[in-house]
Coordinates of N, CA, C and O in Angstrom, one line a residue:
Chain A
M1 N -32.7 -16.6 -8.9 CA -31.6 -17.5 -8.6 C -30.4 -17.1 -9.4 O -30.5 -17.1 -10.7
S2 N -29.3 -16.8 -8.8 CA -28.2 -16.2 -9.6 C -27.5 -17.3 -10.4 O -26.8 -17.0 -11.4
S3 N -27.6 -18.6 -10.0 CA -26.8 -19.6 -10.7 C -27.6 -20.2 -11.8 O -27.2 -21.2 -12.4
S4 N -28.8 -19.7 -12.2 CA -29.6 -20.3 -13.2 C -29.0 -20.0 -14.6 O -28.4 -18.9 -14.8
T5 N -29.2 -20.9 -15.5 CA -28.6 -20.7 -16.9 C -29.6 -20.0 -17.8 O -29.3 -19.6 -18.9
G6 N -30.8 -19.7 -17.3 CA -31.8 -19.1 -18.1 C -31.5 -17.6 -18.4 O -30.4 -17.1 -17.9
L7 N -32.3 -17.0 -19.1 CA -32.0 -15.6 -19.5 C -32.9 -14.6 -18.7 O -32.9 -13.4 -19.0
E8 N -33.5 -15.1 -17.6 CA -34.4 -14.2 -16.7 C -33.7 -12.9 -16.4 O -34.3 -11.9 -16.4
S9 N -32.4 -13.1 -16.0 CA -31.7 -11.9 -15.4 C -31.5 -10.9 -16.5 O -31.1 -9.7 -16.2
L10 N -31.7 -11.2 -17.8 CA -31.4 -10.3 -18.8 C -32.6 -9.6 -19.4 O -32.5 -8.7 -20.3
V11 N -33.8 -10.0 -18.9 CA -35.0 -9.4 -19.4 C -35.0 -7.9 -19.2 O -34.6 -7.4 -18.1
D12 N -35.4 -7.2 -20.2 CA -35.5 -5.7 -20.2 C -34.1 -5.0 -20.3 O -34.0 -3.8 -20.1
Q13 N -33.1 -5.9 -20.5 CA -31.7 -5.3 -20.7 C -31.3 -5.4 -22.1 O -31.9 -6.1 -22.9
T14 N -30.3 -4.5 -22.5 CA -29.8 -4.6 -23.9 C -28.9 -5.7 -24.0 O -27.9 -5.9 -23.2
I15 N -29.2 -6.5 -25.0 CA -28.3 -7.7 -25.3 C -27.8 -7.7 -26.7 O -28.4 -7.0 -27.6
S16 N -26.8 -8.5 -27.0 CA -26.2 -8.6 -28.3 C -26.3 -10.1 -28.7 O -25.8 -10.9 -27.9
I17 N -27.0 -10.3 -29.8 CA -27.2 -11.7 -30.2 C -26.3 -12.0 -31.4 O -26.2 -11.2 -32.4
I18 N -25.6 -13.1 -31.4 CA -24.8 -13.5 -32.6 C -25.6 -14.7 -33.1 O -25.8 -15.7 -32.4
T19 N -26.0 -14.6 -34.4 CA -26.8 -15.7 -35.0 C -25.9 -16.7 -35.7 O -24.7 -16.5 -35.9
N20 N -26.4 -17.9 -36.0 CA -25.7 -18.9 -36.6 C -25.1 -18.5 -38.0 O -24.1 -19.1 -38.5
D21 N -25.8 -17.5 -38.7 CA -25.2 -17.1 -39.9 C -24.3 -15.9 -39.8 O -23.9 -15.3 -40.7
G22 N -23.9 -15.6 -38.5 CA -22.8 -14.7 -38.3 C -23.3 -13.2 -38.1 O -22.4 -12.3 -38.1
R23 N -24.6 -13.0 -38.0 CA -25.0 -11.6 -37.9 C -25.0 -11.2 -36.4 O -25.1 -12.1 -35.5
N24 N -25.0 -10.0 -36.1 CA -24.9 -9.4 -34.8 C -26.1 -8.5 -34.6 O -26.2 -7.4 -35.3
I25 N -27.1 -8.9 -33.8 CA -28.3 -8.1 -33.6 C -28.3 -7.6 -32.1 O -28.2 -8.4 -31.2
V26 N -28.5 -6.3 -32.0 CA -28.5 -5.7 -30.6 C -29.9 -5.2 -30.3 O -30.5 -4.5 -31.2
G27 N -30.5 -5.4 -29.1 CA -31.8 -4.9 -28.8 C -32.1 -5.2 -27.4 O -31.3 -5.7 -26.6
V28 N -33.4 -4.9 -27.0 CA -33.8 -5.1 -25.6 C -34.5 -6.5 -25.5 O -35.5 -6.7 -26.2
L29 N -34.1 -7.3 -24.6 CA -34.7 -8.7 -24.4 C -36.1 -8.5 -23.8 O -36.1 -8.0 -22.7
R30 N -37.1 -8.9 -24.5 CA -38.5 -8.9 -23.9 C -39.0 -10.2 -23.4 O -39.8 -10.3 -22.5
G31 N -38.5 -11.3 -24.1 CA -39.0 -12.6 -23.7 C -38.1 -13.7 -24.3 O -37.4 -13.4 -25.3
F32 N -38.3 -14.9 -23.8 CA -37.5 -16.0 -24.3 C -38.2 -17.3 -23.8 O -39.1 -17.2 -23.0
D33 N -37.8 -18.4 -24.3 CA -38.4 -19.7 -23.8 C -37.3 -20.8 -23.8 O -36.1 -20.5 -24.0
Q34 N -37.7 -22.0 -23.5 CA -36.8 -23.2 -23.3 C -35.9 -23.4 -24.5 O -34.7 -23.8 -24.3
A35 N -36.4 -23.1 -25.7 CA -35.7 -23.4 -26.9 C -34.8 -22.2 -27.3 O -34.3 -22.1 -28.4
T36 N -34.7 -21.2 -26.4 CA -33.9 -20.0 -26.6 C -34.5 -19.1 -27.8 O -33.8 -18.3 -28.3
N37 N -35.8 -19.3 -28.1 CA -36.5 -18.4 -29.0 C -36.5 -17.1 -28.2 O -36.6 -17.0 -27.0
I38 N -36.3 -16.0 -29.0 CA -36.1 -14.7 -28.3 C -36.9 -13.6 -28.9 O -37.1 -13.5 -30.1
I39 N -37.5 -12.8 -28.0 CA -38.2 -11.6 -28.5 C -37.3 -10.4 -28.2 O -36.9 -10.2 -27.1
L40 N -37.0 -9.6 -29.2 CA -36.0 -8.6 -29.1 C -36.7 -7.3 -29.6 O -37.1 -7.2 -30.7
D41 N -36.7 -6.3 -28.7 CA -37.4 -5.0 -29.0 C -36.3 -4.0 -29.4 O -35.2 -4.0 -28.9
E42 N -36.8 -3.0 -30.1 CA -35.9 -1.8 -30.5 C -34.6 -2.3 -31.0 O -33.5 -1.8 -30.7
S43 N -34.6 -3.3 -31.9 CA -33.4 -4.0 -32.3 C -32.7 -3.3 -33.5 O -33.4 -2.7 -34.3
H44 N -31.4 -3.5 -33.6 CA -30.7 -3.1 -34.8 C -29.6 -4.1 -35.1 O -29.1 -4.7 -34.2
E45 N -29.2 -4.2 -36.4 CA -28.1 -5.1 -36.7 C -26.9 -4.2 -36.8 O -26.9 -3.1 -37.3
R46 N -25.8 -4.8 -36.4 CA -24.5 -4.2 -36.5 C -23.7 -4.9 -37.6 O -23.4 -6.1 -37.4
V47 N -23.5 -4.3 -38.7 CA -22.9 -4.9 -39.9 C -21.4 -4.6 -39.9 O -21.0 -3.5 -40.1
Y48 N -20.6 -5.6 -39.8 CA -19.1 -5.4 -39.8 C -18.5 -5.6 -41.2 O -19.0 -6.5 -41.9
S49 N -17.6 -4.8 -41.5 CA -16.9 -5.0 -42.8 C -15.5 -4.4 -42.6 O -15.1 -3.7 -41.7
T50 N -14.6 -4.8 -43.6 CA -13.2 -4.4 -43.5 C -13.0 -3.1 -44.3 O -12.0 -2.4 -44.1
K51 N -14.0 -2.7 -45.1 CA -13.9 -1.5 -45.9 C -14.3 -0.2 -45.2 O -13.8 0.8 -45.4
E52 N -15.3 -0.3 -44.3 CA -15.8 0.9 -43.6 C -16.1 0.5 -42.2 O -16.1 -0.7 -41.8
G53 N -16.5 1.5 -41.4 CA -16.9 1.2 -40.0 C -18.1 0.4 -39.9 O -18.7 0.0 -40.9
V54 N -18.6 0.1 -38.7 CA -19.7 -0.7 -38.5 C -21.0 0.1 -38.8 O -21.2 1.2 -38.4
Q55 N -21.8 -0.5 -39.7 CA -23.1 0.1 -40.1 C -24.2 -0.4 -39.2 O -24.2 -1.6 -38.8
Q56 N -25.1 0.4 -38.8 CA -26.2 0.0 -37.9 C -27.5 0.1 -38.7 O -27.9 1.2 -39.2
L57 N -28.2 -1.0 -38.8 CA -29.4 -1.1 -39.6 C -30.6 -1.3 -38.6 O -30.6 -2.2 -37.8
V58 N -31.6 -0.4 -38.6 CA -32.7 -0.5 -37.7 C -33.6 -1.6 -38.1 O -34.0 -1.7 -39.3
L59 N -33.9 -2.5 -37.2 CA -34.8 -3.6 -37.5 C -36.2 -3.5 -36.8 O -37.2 -4.0 -37.3
G60 N -36.2 -3.0 -35.5 CA -37.4 -2.9 -34.8 C -37.7 -4.1 -33.9 O -36.7 -4.7 -33.3
L61 N -38.9 -4.6 -33.9 CA -39.3 -5.7 -33.0 C -39.0 -7.0 -33.8 O -39.6 -7.2 -34.8
Y62 N -38.2 -7.9 -33.2 CA -37.9 -9.2 -33.8 C -38.1 -10.4 -32.9 O -38.0 -10.3 -31.7
I63 N -38.5 -11.5 -33.6 CA -38.5 -12.7 -32.9 C -37.4 -13.6 -33.6 O -37.5 -13.7 -34.8
I64 N -36.5 -14.1 -32.8 CA -35.4 -14.9 -33.4 C -35.6 -16.3 -32.9 O -35.7 -16.6 -31.7
R65 N -35.6 -17.2 -33.8 CA -35.8 -18.6 -33.5 C -34.5 -19.2 -32.8 O -33.4 -18.9 -33.3
G66 N -34.7 -19.9 -31.8 CA -33.6 -20.4 -31.0 C -32.5 -21.2 -31.8 O -31.3 -21.0 -31.5
D67 N -33.0 -22.0 -32.7 CA -32.1 -22.8 -33.6 C -31.0 -21.9 -34.2 O -30.0 -22.5 -34.5
N68 N -31.4 -20.7 -34.4 CA -30.5 -19.8 -35.2 C -29.6 -18.9 -34.3 O -29.0 -18.0 -34.8
I69 N -29.6 -19.2 -33.0 CA -28.9 -18.3 -32.1 C -27.6 -19.0 -31.6 O -27.7 -20.2 -31.2
S70 N -26.5 -18.3 -31.6 CA -25.2 -18.8 -31.1 C -25.0 -18.3 -29.7 O -24.7 -19.0 -28.8
I71 N -24.9 -17.0 -29.6 CA -24.5 -16.3 -28.4 C -25.5 -15.2 -28.0 O -26.0 -14.5 -28.9
V72 N -25.8 -15.1 -26.7 CA -26.6 -14.0 -26.2 C -25.7 -13.3 -25.2 O -25.3 -13.9 -24.2
G73 N -25.2 -12.1 -25.5 CA -24.3 -11.4 -24.7 C -25.0 -10.2 -24.0 O -25.8 -9.6 -24.6
E74 N -24.6 -10.0 -22.7 CA -25.2 -8.9 -21.9 C -24.3 -7.7 -22.3 O -23.1 -7.7 -22.1
I75 N -24.9 -6.6 -22.8 CA -24.1 -5.5 -23.2 C -23.8 -4.6 -22.0 O -24.7 -4.3 -21.2
D76 N -22.6 -4.3 -21.7 CA -22.2 -3.4 -20.7 C -22.2 -2.0 -21.3 O -21.4 -1.6 -22.1
E77 N -23.3 -1.2 -20.9 CA -23.6 0.1 -21.5 C -22.3 1.0 -21.5 O -22.1 1.7 -22.4
E78 N -21.6 0.9 -20.4 CA -20.5 1.8 -20.2 C -19.4 1.5 -21.3 O -18.9 2.4 -22.0
L79 N -19.1 0.2 -21.4 CA -18.1 -0.2 -22.5 C -18.7 0.1 -23.9 O -17.9 0.5 -24.7
D80 N -20.0 -0.1 -24.0 CA -20.5 0.1 -25.4 C -20.5 1.5 -25.8 O -20.2 1.8 -27.0
E81 N -20.7 2.4 -24.8 CA -20.6 3.9 -25.2 C -19.2 4.3 -25.6 O -19.0 5.2 -26.4
K82 N -18.2 3.6 -25.0 CA -16.8 4.0 -25.3 C -16.4 3.4 -26.6 O -15.4 3.9 -27.2
L83 N -17.1 2.5 -27.2 CA -16.7 1.9 -28.5 C -17.0 2.9 -29.6 O -18.1 3.5 -29.7
D84 N -16.0 3.1 -30.4 CA -16.2 3.9 -31.6 C -16.5 3.0 -32.8 O -15.5 2.6 -33.5
L85 N -17.8 2.8 -33.0 CA -18.1 1.8 -34.1 C -17.7 2.2 -35.4 O -17.4 1.4 -36.3
S86 N -17.6 3.6 -35.6 CA -17.2 4.0 -37.0 C -15.8 3.7 -37.3 O -15.4 3.7 -38.5
K87 N -15.0 3.4 -36.3 CA -13.6 3.1 -36.5 C -13.3 1.6 -36.5 O -12.2 1.1 -36.8
L88 N -14.3 0.8 -36.1 CA -14.1 -0.7 -35.9 C -14.2 -1.3 -37.3 O -15.2 -1.1 -38.0
R89 N -13.2 -2.1 -37.6 CA -13.2 -2.8 -38.9 C -12.9 -4.3 -38.6 O -12.0 -4.6 -37.9
A90 N -13.7 -5.1 -39.2 CA -13.5 -6.5 -39.0 C -14.2 -7.3 -40.1 O -15.2 -6.8 -40.6
H91 N -13.8 -8.5 -40.3 CA -14.5 -9.4 -41.2 C -15.8 -9.8 -40.5 O -15.8 -9.9 -39.3
P92 N -16.9 -10.0 -41.2 CA -18.1 -10.5 -40.6 C -17.8 -11.9 -40.0 O -16.9 -12.5 -40.4
L93 N -18.5 -12.3 -38.9 CA -18.2 -13.6 -38.3 C -18.6 -14.7 -39.3 O -19.5 -14.5 -40.1
K94 N -17.9 -15.8 -39.2 CA -18.2 -16.9 -40.0 C -19.5 -17.6 -39.6 O -19.8 -17.5 -38.4
P95 N -20.2 -18.2 -40.5 CA -21.4 -18.9 -40.0 C -21.0 -20.2 -39.3 O -19.9 -20.7 -39.4
V96 N -22.0 -20.6 -38.4 CA -21.8 -21.8 -37.7 C -21.9 -23.0 -38.6 O -22.8 -23.1 -39.4
I97 N -20.9 -23.9 -38.6 CA -21.0 -25.2 -39.4 C -21.1 -26.4 -38.4 O -20.2 -26.6 -37.7
H98 N -22.2 -27.0 -38.4 CA -22.5 -28.1 -37.5 C -21.8 -29.4 -37.9 O -21.6 -29.6 -39.1
Chain B
M1 N -26.6 -37.1 -19.1 CA -26.6 -36.6 -17.7 C -25.2 -36.5 -17.1 O -25.0 -35.6 -16.3
L2 N -24.4 -37.4 -17.5 CA -23.0 -37.4 -16.9 C -22.3 -36.1 -17.1 O -21.7 -35.5 -16.2
F3 N -22.3 -35.6 -18.3 CA -21.5 -34.4 -18.6 C -22.1 -33.2 -18.1 O -21.5 -32.2 -17.8
F4 N -23.5 -33.3 -17.9 CA -24.2 -32.2 -17.2 C -23.6 -32.1 -15.8 O -23.2 -31.0 -15.3
S5 N -23.6 -33.2 -15.1 CA -23.1 -33.2 -13.7 C -21.6 -32.8 -13.7 O -21.2 -32.0 -12.8
Y6 N -20.9 -33.3 -14.7 CA -19.5 -33.0 -14.8 C -19.2 -31.4 -14.9 O -18.4 -30.9 -14.2
F7 N -20.0 -30.8 -15.8 CA -19.8 -29.4 -16.0 C -20.3 -28.6 -14.8 O -19.7 -27.5 -14.5
K8 N -21.3 -29.1 -14.1 CA -21.8 -28.4 -12.9 C -20.6 -28.3 -11.8 O -20.5 -27.4 -11.1
D9 N -19.8 -29.4 -11.8 CA -18.7 -29.4 -10.8 C -17.6 -28.4 -11.2 O -16.8 -28.0 -10.4
L10 N -17.6 -28.0 -12.5 CA -16.6 -27.0 -13.0 C -17.0 -25.6 -12.8 O -16.2 -24.7 -13.1
V11 N -18.2 -25.4 -12.3 CA -18.7 -24.0 -12.1 C -17.7 -23.2 -11.2 O -17.2 -23.7 -10.2
G12 N -17.4 -22.0 -11.7 CA -16.4 -21.2 -10.9 C -15.0 -21.2 -11.5 O -14.2 -20.4 -11.2
R13 N -14.8 -22.2 -12.4 CA -13.4 -22.4 -13.0 C -13.4 -21.5 -14.3 O -14.4 -21.2 -14.9
E14 N -12.1 -21.3 -14.7 CA -11.9 -20.5 -15.9 C -11.8 -21.5 -17.1 O -11.0 -22.5 -17.0
V15 N -12.6 -21.3 -18.1 CA -12.6 -22.2 -19.2 C -12.6 -21.4 -20.5 O -12.9 -20.2 -20.5
T16 N -12.2 -22.1 -21.6 CA -12.3 -21.5 -22.9 C -13.3 -22.3 -23.8 O -13.1 -23.5 -23.9
V17 N -14.3 -21.6 -24.3 CA -15.3 -22.3 -25.1 C -15.0 -22.0 -26.6 O -15.0 -20.8 -26.9
E18 N -14.8 -23.0 -27.4 CA -14.6 -22.8 -28.8 C -15.9 -23.1 -29.5 O -16.5 -24.2 -29.3
L19 N -16.4 -22.2 -30.3 CA -17.6 -22.3 -31.0 C -17.5 -22.9 -32.4 O -16.4 -22.8 -33.0
K20 N -18.6 -23.3 -33.0 CA -18.6 -23.8 -34.3 C -18.4 -22.8 -35.4 O -18.5 -23.1 -36.6
N21 N -18.3 -21.5 -35.0 CA -18.0 -20.5 -36.0 C -16.5 -20.0 -35.8 O -16.2 -18.9 -36.2
D22 N -15.7 -20.8 -35.1 CA -14.3 -20.6 -34.8 C -14.0 -19.5 -33.8 O -12.8 -19.3 -33.4
L23 N -15.0 -18.9 -33.2 CA -14.8 -17.9 -32.2 C -14.5 -18.7 -30.9 O -15.1 -19.7 -30.6
A24 N -13.5 -18.2 -30.1 CA -13.1 -18.8 -28.9 C -13.3 -17.8 -27.8 O -12.8 -16.7 -27.9
I25 N -14.0 -18.1 -26.7 CA -14.3 -17.2 -25.7 C -13.9 -17.8 -24.3 O -14.2 -18.9 -24.0
R26 N -13.1 -16.9 -23.6 CA -12.6 -17.4 -22.3 C -13.4 -16.7 -21.2 O -13.7 -15.5 -21.4
G27 N -13.6 -17.4 -20.2 CA -14.4 -16.7 -19.1 C -14.6 -17.7 -17.9 O -14.2 -18.8 -18.0
T28 N -15.2 -17.2 -16.8 CA -15.4 -18.0 -15.7 C -16.8 -18.7 -15.9 O -17.8 -18.0 -16.1
L29 N -16.8 -20.0 -15.7 CA -18.0 -20.8 -15.9 C -19.0 -20.4 -14.8 O -18.7 -20.6 -13.6
H30 N -20.2 -19.8 -15.2 CA -21.1 -19.4 -14.2 C -22.2 -20.4 -14.0 O -22.6 -20.7 -12.9
S31 N -22.7 -21.0 -15.1 CA -23.7 -22.1 -14.9 C -23.8 -22.9 -16.2 O -23.3 -22.5 -17.3
V32 N -24.5 -24.0 -16.1 CA -24.7 -24.9 -17.2 C -26.1 -25.5 -17.0 O -26.5 -25.7 -15.9
D33 N -26.8 -25.9 -18.1 CA -28.1 -26.5 -18.0 C -28.1 -27.8 -18.7 O -27.1 -28.3 -19.3
Q34 N -29.3 -28.4 -18.7 CA -29.5 -29.8 -19.3 C -29.1 -29.9 -20.8 O -28.7 -30.9 -21.3
Y35 N -29.2 -28.7 -21.5 CA -28.8 -28.7 -22.9 C -27.3 -28.5 -23.1 O -26.9 -28.3 -24.3
L36 N -26.6 -28.3 -22.0 CA -25.2 -27.9 -22.0 C -25.1 -26.5 -22.6 O -24.0 -26.1 -23.1
N37 N -26.1 -25.7 -22.4 CA -26.0 -24.2 -22.6 C -25.0 -23.8 -21.5 O -25.1 -24.3 -20.4
I38 N -24.2 -22.8 -21.9 CA -23.2 -22.3 -20.9 C -23.3 -20.8 -20.7 O -23.5 -20.1 -21.6
K39 N -23.2 -20.4 -19.4 CA -23.1 -19.0 -19.1 C -21.7 -18.7 -18.6 O -21.2 -19.4 -17.7
L40 N -21.1 -17.7 -19.2 CA -19.7 -17.3 -18.8 C -19.7 -15.9 -18.3 O -20.5 -15.0 -18.7
E41 N -18.9 -15.6 -17.3 CA -18.7 -14.3 -16.7 C -17.3 -13.8 -17.0 O -16.4 -14.6 -17.2
N42 N -17.2 -12.5 -17.0 CA -15.8 -11.9 -17.3 C -15.2 -12.4 -18.6 O -14.1 -12.8 -18.6
T43 N -16.0 -12.4 -19.6 CA -15.6 -13.0 -20.9 C -14.6 -12.1 -21.7 O -14.7 -10.9 -21.6
R44 N -13.8 -12.7 -22.4 CA -13.0 -12.0 -23.4 C -12.8 -13.0 -24.6 O -12.6 -14.2 -24.4
V45 N -12.8 -12.4 -25.7 CA -12.7 -13.3 -26.9 C -11.2 -13.5 -27.1 O -10.4 -12.6 -26.9
V46 N -10.8 -14.7 -27.5 CA -9.4 -15.0 -27.5 C -8.6 -14.2 -28.5 O -7.5 -13.7 -28.2
D47 N -9.1 -14.0 -29.7 CA -8.4 -13.1 -30.7 C -9.2 -11.9 -30.9 O -10.0 -11.8 -31.8
Q48 N -9.1 -10.9 -30.0 CA -10.0 -9.7 -30.0 C -9.7 -8.8 -31.2 O -10.7 -8.1 -31.6
D49 N -8.5 -8.8 -31.8 CA -8.3 -8.0 -33.0 C -9.0 -8.5 -34.2 O -9.6 -7.7 -35.0
K50 N -9.1 -9.8 -34.3 CA -9.8 -10.4 -35.4 C -11.3 -10.4 -35.2 O -12.0 -10.3 -36.1
Y51 N -11.7 -10.6 -33.9 CA -13.1 -10.7 -33.6 C -13.5 -9.6 -32.6 O -13.7 -9.9 -31.4
P52 N -13.7 -8.3 -33.0 CA -14.1 -7.3 -32.1 C -15.6 -7.2 -31.9 O -16.1 -6.3 -31.3
H53 N -16.3 -8.3 -32.3 CA -17.8 -8.2 -32.3 C -18.4 -8.3 -30.9 O -19.5 -8.0 -30.7
M54 N -17.6 -8.7 -29.9 CA -18.1 -8.8 -28.5 C -17.4 -7.9 -27.5 O -17.3 -8.2 -26.3
L55 N -16.8 -6.8 -28.0 CA -16.0 -5.9 -27.1 C -16.8 -5.4 -25.9 O -16.3 -5.1 -24.9
S56 N -18.1 -5.1 -26.1 CA -18.9 -4.6 -25.0 C -19.7 -5.6 -24.2 O -20.6 -5.3 -23.5
V57 N -19.3 -6.9 -24.4 CA -20.0 -8.0 -23.6 C -19.0 -8.5 -22.6 O -17.9 -8.9 -22.8
R58 N -19.5 -8.5 -21.3 CA -18.7 -9.1 -20.2 C -19.3 -10.4 -19.7 O -18.6 -11.2 -19.1
N59 N -20.6 -10.6 -19.9 CA -21.2 -11.9 -19.5 C -22.0 -12.4 -20.7 O -22.7 -11.6 -21.4
C60 N -21.9 -13.7 -20.9 CA -22.7 -14.2 -22.0 C -23.3 -15.6 -21.8 O -22.8 -16.3 -21.0
F61 N -24.3 -15.9 -22.6 CA -24.9 -17.1 -22.7 C -24.6 -17.8 -24.0 O -24.8 -17.1 -25.1
I62 N -24.1 -19.0 -24.0 CA -23.7 -19.7 -25.2 C -24.6 -20.9 -25.4 O -24.7 -21.7 -24.5
R63 N -25.3 -20.9 -26.6 CA -26.2 -22.1 -26.8 C -25.4 -23.3 -26.9 O -24.4 -23.4 -27.7
G64 N -25.8 -24.4 -26.2 CA -25.1 -25.6 -26.2 C -24.8 -26.2 -27.6 O -23.8 -26.8 -27.9
S65 N -25.8 -26.0 -28.5 CA -25.7 -26.5 -29.9 C -24.6 -26.0 -30.7 O -24.3 -26.6 -31.8
V66 N -24.0 -24.8 -30.3 CA -22.9 -24.3 -31.2 C -21.5 -24.4 -30.6 O -20.6 -23.9 -31.1
V67 N -21.5 -25.2 -29.4 CA -20.2 -25.4 -28.8 C -19.4 -26.5 -29.5 O -20.0 -27.6 -29.7
R68 N -18.2 -26.2 -29.9 CA -17.3 -27.3 -30.5 C -16.5 -27.9 -29.4 O -16.5 -29.1 -29.3
Y69 N -15.7 -27.1 -28.7 CA -14.9 -27.7 -27.6 C -15.1 -26.8 -26.3 O -15.3 -25.6 -26.4
V70 N -14.8 -27.4 -25.2 CA -14.6 -26.6 -24.0 C -13.3 -27.0 -23.4 O -13.0 -28.2 -23.2
Q71 N -12.4 -26.0 -23.4 CA -11.0 -26.3 -22.9 C -11.1 -26.1 -21.4 O -11.5 -25.0 -20.9
L72 N -10.6 -27.1 -20.6 CA -10.7 -27.1 -19.2 C -9.4 -26.9 -18.5 O -8.4 -27.1 -19.1
P73 N -9.5 -26.4 -17.3 CA -8.2 -26.3 -16.5 C -7.7 -27.8 -16.2 O -8.6 -28.6 -15.9
P74 N -6.4 -28.0 -16.3 CA -5.9 -29.4 -16.1 C -6.4 -30.0 -14.8 O -6.7 -31.2 -14.7
E75 N -6.4 -29.2 -13.8 CA -6.8 -29.7 -12.5 C -8.3 -29.9 -12.3 O -8.7 -30.5 -11.3
G76 N -9.0 -29.6 -13.4 CA -10.5 -29.8 -13.4 C -10.9 -31.1 -13.9 O -12.0 -31.5 -13.9
V77 N -9.9 -31.9 -14.4 CA -10.2 -33.2 -15.0 C -9.6 -34.3 -14.2 O -8.4 -34.4 -14.1
D78 N -10.4 -35.2 -13.7 CA -9.9 -36.4 -13.1 C -10.2 -37.5 -14.1 O -11.3 -38.1 -14.2
V79 N -9.2 -37.8 -15.0 CA -9.4 -38.7 -16.1 C -9.9 -40.1 -15.7 O -10.8 -40.6 -16.3
E80 N -9.3 -40.6 -14.6 CA -9.7 -42.0 -14.1 C -11.2 -42.0 -13.8 O -11.9 -42.9 -14.2
L81 N -11.5 -41.0 -13.0 CA -12.9 -40.9 -12.5 C -13.9 -40.8 -13.7 O -14.9 -41.5 -13.7
L82 N -13.5 -40.0 -14.7 CA -14.4 -39.8 -15.8 C -14.5 -41.0 -16.7 O -15.5 -41.4 -17.1
H83 N -13.3 -41.7 -16.8 CA -13.3 -43.0 -17.5 C -14.3 -44.0 -16.9 O -15.1 -44.6 -17.6
D84 N -14.2 -44.2 -15.6 CA -15.1 -45.1 -14.9 C -16.5 -44.7 -15.0 O -17.4 -45.6 -15.3
A85 N -16.8 -43.4 -14.9 CA -18.2 -43.0 -15.0 C -18.8 -43.2 -16.4 O -19.9 -43.6 -16.5
T86 N -18.0 -42.9 -17.4 CA -18.5 -43.1 -18.8 C -18.7 -44.5 -19.0 O -19.7 -44.9 -19.7
R87 N -17.8 -45.4 -18.6 CA -18.0 -46.9 -18.8 C -19.3 -47.3 -18.1 O -20.1 -48.1 -18.6
R88 N -19.4 -46.8 -16.8 CA -20.6 -47.2 -16.1 C -21.9 -46.8 -16.8 O -22.8 -47.6 -16.9
E89 N -21.9 -45.6 -17.3 CA -23.1 -45.1 -18.0 C -23.3 -45.9 -19.3 O -24.4 -46.2 -19.7
A90 N -22.2 -46.3 -20.0 CA -22.4 -47.0 -21.2 C -23.0 -48.4 -21.0 O -23.7 -48.9 -21.8
R91 N -22.7 -48.9 -19.8 CA -23.3 -50.2 -19.4 C -24.7 -50.1 -19.0 O -25.4 -51.1 -18.8
G92 N -25.2 -48.9 -18.9 CA -26.5 -48.6 -18.5 C -26.8 -48.6 -17.0 O -28.0 -48.7 -16.6
G93 N -25.8 -48.5 -16.3 CA -26.1 -48.4 -14.8 C -25.3 -47.3 -14.2 O -25.2 -47.1 -13.0

């Protein structure tokens, strides 16, 4: 169903997760549940800083608790390939304050 | 339940969702669920120079718990109708 709010349509696709503490983790969505808990395979973290380009840290297989998730973004591979991460500079995202 | 129905009526409209980490994302409302989780299509971050973290994302799912505001199109709000509906719900009927 195309109008569902679930993450079914994103399973086995590369996604970008922004966590409540402002981290950005990219990986392949393998599973999820009602509480937005997420199983992320082949994941890596993209660390933003103003001093140097984006650093990529390999994490591997992760389970992220839903409570700690802000955004799940569908990565457009074409756009992502065009990005030059080594030239991107930005402050890390602020943590979520409830 | 009221705001769930309300947001369902807004599907297809252009909205801006401001998050509790100050990020603001504009896009077309694709769907909403009981937790007020929101799916947006054709998204762009409002201040892309300051927040380039989602440059390769066109569609996204936003967890309801991190939403601070949803900015609506003016024609998407019937204030009178919403007033009546909220009062009715507050009375429990």
